[in-house]
Amino acid sequence: MSAPIIIIGSGFGSYQLIKTIRRTDKHIPITVFTLDEGHDYNKPDLSHVFSNQQSSADLIRVSAQEFASENNITLHAFTQVDCIDSEQQAVFVKGVAYPYAKLVMATGAKTFVPPMLGNATDKVITLNSLREFDNAQLQLQNAQRVLVIGAGIIGTEIAMDLNRSGKSVVVVDPSNGLMANMLPDLVASVLQKKMVETGVEFEFGRTISSLHQTDSGICATLSSGTTHTIDCVISAAGLKANVGLARKSGFKINNGLVVNLQLQTSVNHVYALGDCAEINGKVMSYLQPIMLSANALAKTLLGQPTELKLPAMLVKVKTPQMPIQLGGNTVTDVASWQVDIDALGCSVKAYNEHKEIIGFVVTEGHMKNTFPLLRALPASL
């Protein structure tokens, strides 16, 4: 039998790639190595597990064994790849060589946890995978006071969901407002006001200096000197691509594993997609670019070299108290704004210095404007 396509990782990108390949070719051998169980689940659901009162088991769409059987793959769960020999075209696990015809790095990303002092820094929870949630769900279920590090899209979604489930929530972020790299102030301030009205507390322009375990809980001391006593701390302070294996194996690395428009790395026969891949200088961690990357890469791996093309893409923010959708550039390179606001919500258009529309944000009752505005944007790639 010829050497298989080997995929390292079992997240959304990996499994989307497998499903796409199998729609065309039912028999080409595929082997997956993954550090976790390998279940097929929807990671965005992790942002609202609290209000939905879900367990980790509730999030599994297809078990690892079922997925492997349905898609005719060889799955090595709880298995770490130690190194890659690109000349020999093999990956090594505990000294055993597994040859590949093509190799796909789908190693994902890990949540960044800012440096802090204190004896409770090891208690910081991250929720970037089913396994992480599974490990922390009992602690989260019992917690009444939660501190969230990070007010980006994930931190905002988690904070609102925790609050809606009845928990006391404080959000700490060094920036000046909610989702500062995605939302203009006029939208962020309205969202913040709605969250404050429901009891969420914000500490902007602050970082956490230390976490100490006390008899009454974890004492978080902020850079301002303010303290908060909480039951648990969740970091949602952004993602860092998992590139340790790639770096050790001599691949070109920047913020992620650098790939060309065919998603090939700096090494022949090795590709990357998902949260670990850097495309055109950007690591794109949303589902749509990952899905489109998987669709293009499937064709390339099956002998039809295909360059990735990305249309203008929509981002949906899962904040039920104030639904938001956006696309394009909504903070950087914006020269002017056009705002249509009424009692139902708002539509905000972003323009560059040439008066060309480059991005938009719509909220609440203005969702009917989403797709006309999306069609007006230039392609992402």
Coordinates of C-alpha atoms in Angstrom, one line a residue:
M1 CA 0.0 0.0 0.0
S2 CA 1.3 3.5 -0.8
A3 CA 2.1 5.8 2.1
P4 CA -1.0 7.7 3.5
I5 CA -1.8 11.3 3.9
I6 CA -0.9 11.9 7.5
I7 CA -2.7 14.7 9.4
I8 CA -1.5 15.9 12.8
G9 CA -4.4 17.2 14.8
S10 CA -8.2 16.4 15.0
G11 CA -9.8 19.8 15.2
F12 CA -12.3 21.5 12.8
G13 CA -9.8 22.0 10.0
S14 CA -8.5 18.4 10.1
Y15 CA -12.0 16.9 10.1
Q16 CA -13.3 19.3 7.5
L17 CA -10.4 18.3 5.3
I18 CA -11.1 14.6 5.8
K19 CA -14.8 15.0 5.0
T20 CA -14.0 16.9 1.8
I21 CA -11.5 14.4 0.6
R22 CA -13.9 11.5 1.2
R23 CA -16.6 13.2 -0.9
T24 CA -14.2 12.7 -3.9
D25 CA -12.1 9.7 -2.9
K26 CA -13.4 7.0 -0.5
H27 CA -10.2 4.9 -0.3
I28 CA -7.0 7.0 -0.3
P29 CA -5.3 6.1 3.0
I30 CA -5.5 8.8 5.7
T31 CA -3.9 8.6 9.1
V32 CA -4.6 11.0 12.0
F33 CA -2.4 11.6 15.0
T34 CA -4.0 13.6 17.8
L35 CA -3.2 14.5 21.4
D36 CA -6.8 14.1 22.6
E37 CA -9.7 11.7 22.1
G38 CA -10.4 12.8 18.5
H39 CA -14.1 13.4 18.9
D40 CA -15.9 15.5 16.3
Y41 CA -17.4 18.6 18.1
N42 CA -18.3 22.2 17.4
K43 CA -15.7 24.4 19.2
P44 CA -17.8 27.6 19.0
D45 CA -20.4 25.9 21.3
L46 CA -17.9 26.3 24.1
S47 CA -18.8 30.0 24.3
H48 CA -22.3 29.2 25.5
V49 CA -22.1 26.0 27.5
F50 CA -22.9 27.7 30.8
S51 CA -26.3 29.2 29.9
N52 CA -27.2 26.0 28.0
Q53 CA -26.1 23.9 31.0
Q54 CA -24.2 21.6 28.8
S55 CA -21.5 19.1 29.7
S56 CA -18.5 18.2 27.6
A57 CA -20.4 15.0 26.5
D58 CA -23.3 17.1 25.2
L59 CA -20.9 18.9 22.7
I60 CA -19.8 15.7 20.9
R61 CA -21.4 15.4 17.5
V62 CA -19.7 12.1 16.5
S63 CA -17.4 10.0 18.7
A64 CA -13.8 9.5 17.6
Q65 CA -14.5 5.8 16.8
E66 CA -17.6 6.6 14.8
F67 CA -15.8 9.3 12.9
A68 CA -12.8 7.1 12.1
S69 CA -15.1 4.3 10.9
E70 CA -17.5 6.5 8.9
N71 CA -14.6 8.2 7.1
N72 CA -12.3 5.2 6.7
I73 CA -9.3 6.7 8.5
T74 CA -6.7 5.3 10.9
L75 CA -6.9 7.3 14.1
H76 CA -4.1 7.4 16.7
A77 CA -5.7 9.1 19.8
F78 CA -3.7 10.4 22.7
T79 CA -0.6 10.2 20.6
Q80 CA 2.2 12.8 20.3
V81 CA 4.3 13.1 17.2
D82 CA 7.9 13.5 18.4
C83 CA 9.5 14.8 15.2
I84 CA 9.2 15.0 11.4
D85 CA 11.9 13.9 9.0
S86 CA 11.0 15.7 5.8
E87 CA 13.8 14.1 3.8
Q88 CA 12.7 10.6 4.7
Q89 CA 9.0 11.8 4.5
A90 CA 8.1 10.2 7.9
V91 CA 6.8 11.3 11.3
F92 CA 8.2 9.6 14.4
V93 CA 6.2 8.4 17.4
K94 CA 8.3 6.9 20.2
G95 CA 11.0 5.9 17.8
V96 CA 8.6 4.4 15.2
A97 CA 8.6 5.9 11.7
Y98 CA 5.3 6.4 9.9
P99 CA 5.9 7.3 6.3
Y100 CA 3.7 9.8 4.5
A101 CA 2.9 10.7 0.9
K102 CA 1.6 14.1 2.1
L103 CA 1.7 15.6 5.6
V104 CA -0.8 18.1 6.9
M105 CA -0.1 20.1 10.1
A106 CA -3.4 20.9 11.8
T107 CA -2.0 21.4 15.2
G108 CA -4.3 24.3 16.2
A109 CA -3.5 26.9 18.8
K110 CA -3.4 27.3 22.6
T111 CA -4.8 30.1 24.7
F112 CA -2.3 32.7 25.8
V113 CA -2.1 33.0 29.6
P114 CA -0.5 36.3 30.6
P115 CA 2.4 36.1 33.1
M116 CA 1.3 36.5 36.7
L117 CA 2.8 36.1 40.2
G118 CA 1.3 34.1 43.1
N119 CA 0.6 30.6 44.2
A120 CA -2.7 30.2 42.2
T121 CA -1.4 30.9 38.7
D122 CA -1.7 27.2 38.0
K123 CA -5.4 27.4 38.5
V124 CA -6.1 29.5 35.4
I125 CA -8.6 27.7 33.2
T126 CA -8.5 27.8 29.4
L127 CA -11.5 26.8 27.2
N128 CA -10.0 26.3 23.7
S129 CA -10.9 22.6 23.4
L130 CA -13.3 20.0 24.5
R131 CA -10.6 18.4 26.6
E132 CA -9.9 21.6 28.4
F133 CA -13.6 22.1 29.2
D134 CA -14.0 18.5 30.3
N135 CA -11.1 19.0 32.8
A136 CA -12.6 22.2 34.2
Q137 CA -16.3 21.7 34.0
L138 CA -16.9 20.6 37.6
Q139 CA -14.9 23.6 38.9
L140 CA -16.8 26.0 36.6
Q141 CA -20.1 24.5 37.5
N142 CA -19.5 25.1 41.2
A143 CA -18.0 28.6 40.8
Q144 CA -20.2 31.6 41.5
R145 CA -17.6 34.3 41.1
V146 CA -15.6 34.2 37.8
L147 CA -12.8 36.4 36.5
V148 CA -12.3 36.5 32.7
I149 CA -8.9 37.6 31.4
G150 CA -9.5 39.2 28.0
A151 CA -12.3 41.3 26.4
G152 CA -11.9 40.1 22.8
I153 CA -14.6 38.2 21.0
I154 CA -14.1 35.0 23.0
G155 CA -13.8 36.7 26.4
T156 CA -16.9 38.8 25.7
E157 CA -19.0 35.8 24.6
I158 CA -17.9 33.8 27.6
A159 CA -18.5 36.6 30.1
M160 CA -22.0 37.2 28.8
D161 CA -22.8 33.5 28.9
L162 CA -21.5 33.1 32.4
N163 CA -23.5 36.2 33.5
R164 CA -26.7 34.8 31.8
S165 CA -26.2 31.5 33.7
G166 CA -26.3 33.4 37.0
K167 CA -22.7 33.8 37.9
S168 CA -20.9 37.0 39.1
V169 CA -18.4 38.0 36.4
V170 CA -15.5 40.5 36.2
V171 CA -13.6 41.0 33.0
V172 CA -10.0 42.3 33.0
D173 CA -8.3 43.7 29.8
P174 CA -5.4 46.0 29.2
S175 CA -7.2 47.7 26.3
N176 CA -9.7 50.6 26.6
G177 CA -12.9 48.7 25.7
L178 CA -14.7 45.6 24.5
M179 CA -13.4 43.8 21.4
A180 CA -11.1 46.7 20.8
N181 CA -9.5 45.1 17.7
M182 CA -12.9 44.4 16.1
L183 CA -15.5 47.0 17.2
P184 CA -15.6 50.8 16.9
D185 CA -16.1 52.6 20.2
L186 CA -19.7 53.6 19.3
V187 CA -20.7 49.9 19.1
A188 CA -18.5 48.6 21.9
S189 CA -19.8 51.1 24.4
V190 CA -23.4 50.1 23.8
L191 CA -22.5 46.4 24.2
Q192 CA -20.5 47.2 27.4
K193 CA -23.5 49.3 28.8
K194 CA -25.9 46.4 28.2
M195 CA -23.5 43.9 30.0
V196 CA -22.9 46.3 32.9
E197 CA -26.7 46.7 33.3
T198 CA -26.9 42.9 33.8
G199 CA -24.1 42.9 36.4
V200 CA -20.9 42.2 34.5
E201 CA -18.0 44.3 35.9
F202 CA -15.2 45.6 33.7
E203 CA -11.6 46.5 34.6
F204 CA -10.2 48.1 31.4
G205 CA -6.6 49.4 31.2
R206 CA -5.6 46.8 33.8
T207 CA -3.7 43.5 33.9
I208 CA -3.5 40.9 36.7
S209 CA -0.4 41.2 38.8
S210 CA -0.9 38.2 41.0
L211 CA -3.3 35.3 41.9
H212 CA -3.2 34.0 45.5
Q213 CA -5.2 31.2 47.0
T214 CA -7.0 32.3 50.2
D215 CA -9.5 30.7 52.5
S216 CA -12.3 32.6 50.8
G217 CA -11.2 32.0 47.2
I218 CA -8.6 33.2 44.8
C219 CA -7.5 36.8 45.4
A220 CA -6.7 38.5 42.1
T221 CA -4.6 41.7 42.5
L222 CA -4.7 44.0 39.4
S223 CA -2.0 46.4 38.2
S224 CA -4.1 49.2 39.6
G225 CA -3.9 47.7 43.1
T226 CA -7.6 46.7 43.1
T227 CA -8.4 43.2 44.3
H228 CA -11.1 40.8 43.4
T229 CA -11.9 37.6 45.3
I230 CA -13.2 34.9 42.9
D231 CA -13.8 31.2 42.6
C232 CA -12.0 30.7 39.3
V233 CA -10.1 32.5 36.5
I234 CA -10.6 31.9 32.8
S235 CA -8.0 33.1 30.3
A236 CA -9.4 34.3 27.0
A237 CA -6.5 36.5 26.2
G238 CA -6.0 35.4 22.6
L239 CA -4.5 32.4 20.8
K240 CA -0.9 31.4 20.0
A241 CA -0.4 28.9 17.2
N242 CA 1.0 25.5 18.2
V243 CA 4.2 25.5 16.1
G244 CA 6.6 23.7 18.5
L245 CA 6.8 20.6 16.4
A246 CA 7.1 22.5 13.1
R247 CA 9.8 24.8 14.6
K248 CA 11.8 21.8 15.8
S249 CA 11.4 20.2 12.4
G250 CA 12.9 23.3 10.6
F251 CA 9.8 24.8 9.0
K252 CA 9.4 28.5 8.4
I253 CA 7.6 30.1 11.3
N254 CA 6.3 33.6 11.9
N255 CA 3.2 34.1 14.0
G256 CA 2.1 30.8 12.6
L257 CA 3.3 28.1 10.3
V258 CA 4.0 30.1 7.1
V259 CA 2.2 28.7 4.0
N260 CA 1.7 29.8 0.4
L261 CA -1.7 30.1 -1.3
Q262 CA -1.7 26.3 -1.9
L263 CA -1.3 26.0 1.9
Q264 CA 2.1 24.4 1.4
T265 CA 4.7 25.1 4.1
S266 CA 8.4 25.8 3.4
V267 CA 8.9 22.0 3.2
N268 CA 7.9 20.0 0.2
H269 CA 4.8 17.7 0.6
V270 CA 3.9 19.3 3.9
Y271 CA 0.9 21.6 4.3
A272 CA -0.9 23.4 7.1
L273 CA -4.4 24.7 7.8
G274 CA -6.4 26.0 10.7
D275 CA -5.3 27.9 13.7
C276 CA -1.7 27.0 13.2
A277 CA -1.4 28.3 9.6
E278 CA -0.3 31.8 8.6
I279 CA -1.7 32.8 5.2
N280 CA -0.6 36.0 3.6
G281 CA 0.8 37.2 6.9
K282 CA -2.4 36.4 8.9
V283 CA -3.5 33.6 11.2
M284 CA -7.2 33.3 10.6
S285 CA -8.9 31.4 13.4
Y286 CA -12.6 31.7 12.2
L287 CA -14.5 28.7 10.8
Q288 CA -15.2 30.1 7.3
P289 CA -11.5 30.6 6.3
I290 CA -10.6 27.3 7.8
M291 CA -13.4 25.6 5.9
L292 CA -12.5 27.2 2.6
S293 CA -8.8 26.3 3.3
A294 CA -9.8 22.7 3.8
N295 CA -11.8 22.6 0.6
A296 CA -8.9 24.0 -1.4
L297 CA -6.3 21.8 0.2
A298 CA -8.4 18.6 -0.4
K299 CA -8.2 19.3 -4.1
T300 CA -4.5 19.9 -3.9
L301 CA -3.9 16.7 -2.0
L302 CA -5.9 14.7 -4.6
G303 CA -3.7 15.9 -7.4
Q304 CA -5.5 19.1 -8.5
P305 CA -3.3 22.0 -7.2
T306 CA -5.7 24.7 -6.0
E307 CA -4.9 28.2 -4.7
L308 CA -7.0 29.4 -1.8
K309 CA -9.4 32.3 -2.5
L310 CA -11.2 34.0 0.3
P311 CA -14.3 36.2 -0.3
A312 CA -15.2 38.9 2.2
M313 CA -16.1 37.0 5.3
L314 CA -18.7 37.4 8.0
V315 CA -18.0 37.2 11.7
K316 CA -21.0 36.5 14.0
V317 CA -20.6 37.6 17.6
K318 CA -22.5 35.3 20.0
T319 CA -23.8 37.9 22.4
P320 CA -27.6 37.2 22.6
Q321 CA -28.3 40.4 24.6
M322 CA -26.9 42.4 21.6
P323 CA -26.4 40.3 18.4
I324 CA -23.6 41.7 16.3
Q325 CA -22.3 40.7 12.8
L326 CA -19.3 42.3 11.1
G327 CA -17.0 42.0 8.1
G328 CA -13.9 43.4 6.6
N329 CA -11.7 46.0 8.3
T330 CA -13.6 47.6 11.2
V331 CA -10.8 49.1 13.2
T332 CA -7.5 49.3 11.2
D333 CA -7.1 51.6 8.1
V334 CA -10.5 53.2 8.7
A335 CA -10.5 56.9 7.6
S336 CA -14.2 57.6 8.2
W337 CA -17.5 56.1 9.4
Q338 CA -21.0 56.2 8.2
V339 CA -23.5 55.4 11.0
D340 CA -27.2 54.6 10.7
I341 CA -28.6 54.3 14.1
D342 CA -32.2 54.0 15.5
A343 CA -34.1 52.3 18.3
L344 CA -33.6 48.9 16.6
G345 CA -29.8 49.0 16.5
C346 CA -27.2 50.3 14.1
S347 CA -25.5 49.8 10.8
V348 CA -21.9 51.1 10.7
K349 CA -19.9 51.4 7.5
A350 CA -16.1 51.8 7.5
Y351 CA -14.4 53.7 4.6
N352 CA -10.7 54.1 3.7
E353 CA -9.1 57.3 2.7
H354 CA -10.3 56.8 -0.9
K355 CA -13.9 56.7 0.2
E356 CA -14.1 52.9 -0.5
I357 CA -16.1 50.7 1.9
I358 CA -13.7 48.3 3.7
G359 CA -15.8 47.0 6.5
F360 CA -19.1 47.1 8.4
V361 CA -20.8 46.3 11.7
V362 CA -24.5 45.7 12.1
T363 CA -26.3 45.1 15.4
E364 CA -29.7 43.8 16.6
G365 CA -32.6 44.8 14.4
H366 CA -30.3 45.8 11.5
M367 CA -29.3 42.3 10.5
K368 CA -31.2 42.6 7.2
N369 CA -28.4 44.9 6.0
T370 CA -25.7 42.2 6.6
F371 CA -25.5 40.5 3.2
P372 CA -25.9 43.6 1.0
L373 CA -22.9 45.1 3.0
L374 CA -20.9 41.9 2.8
R375 CA -21.4 41.8 -1.0
A376 CA -20.0 45.4 -1.2
L377 CA -16.7 44.5 0.4
P378 CA -13.5 43.5 -1.5
A379 CA -12.4 39.9 -1.3
S380 CA -10.2 38.9 1.7
L381 CA -7.7 37.0 -0.4

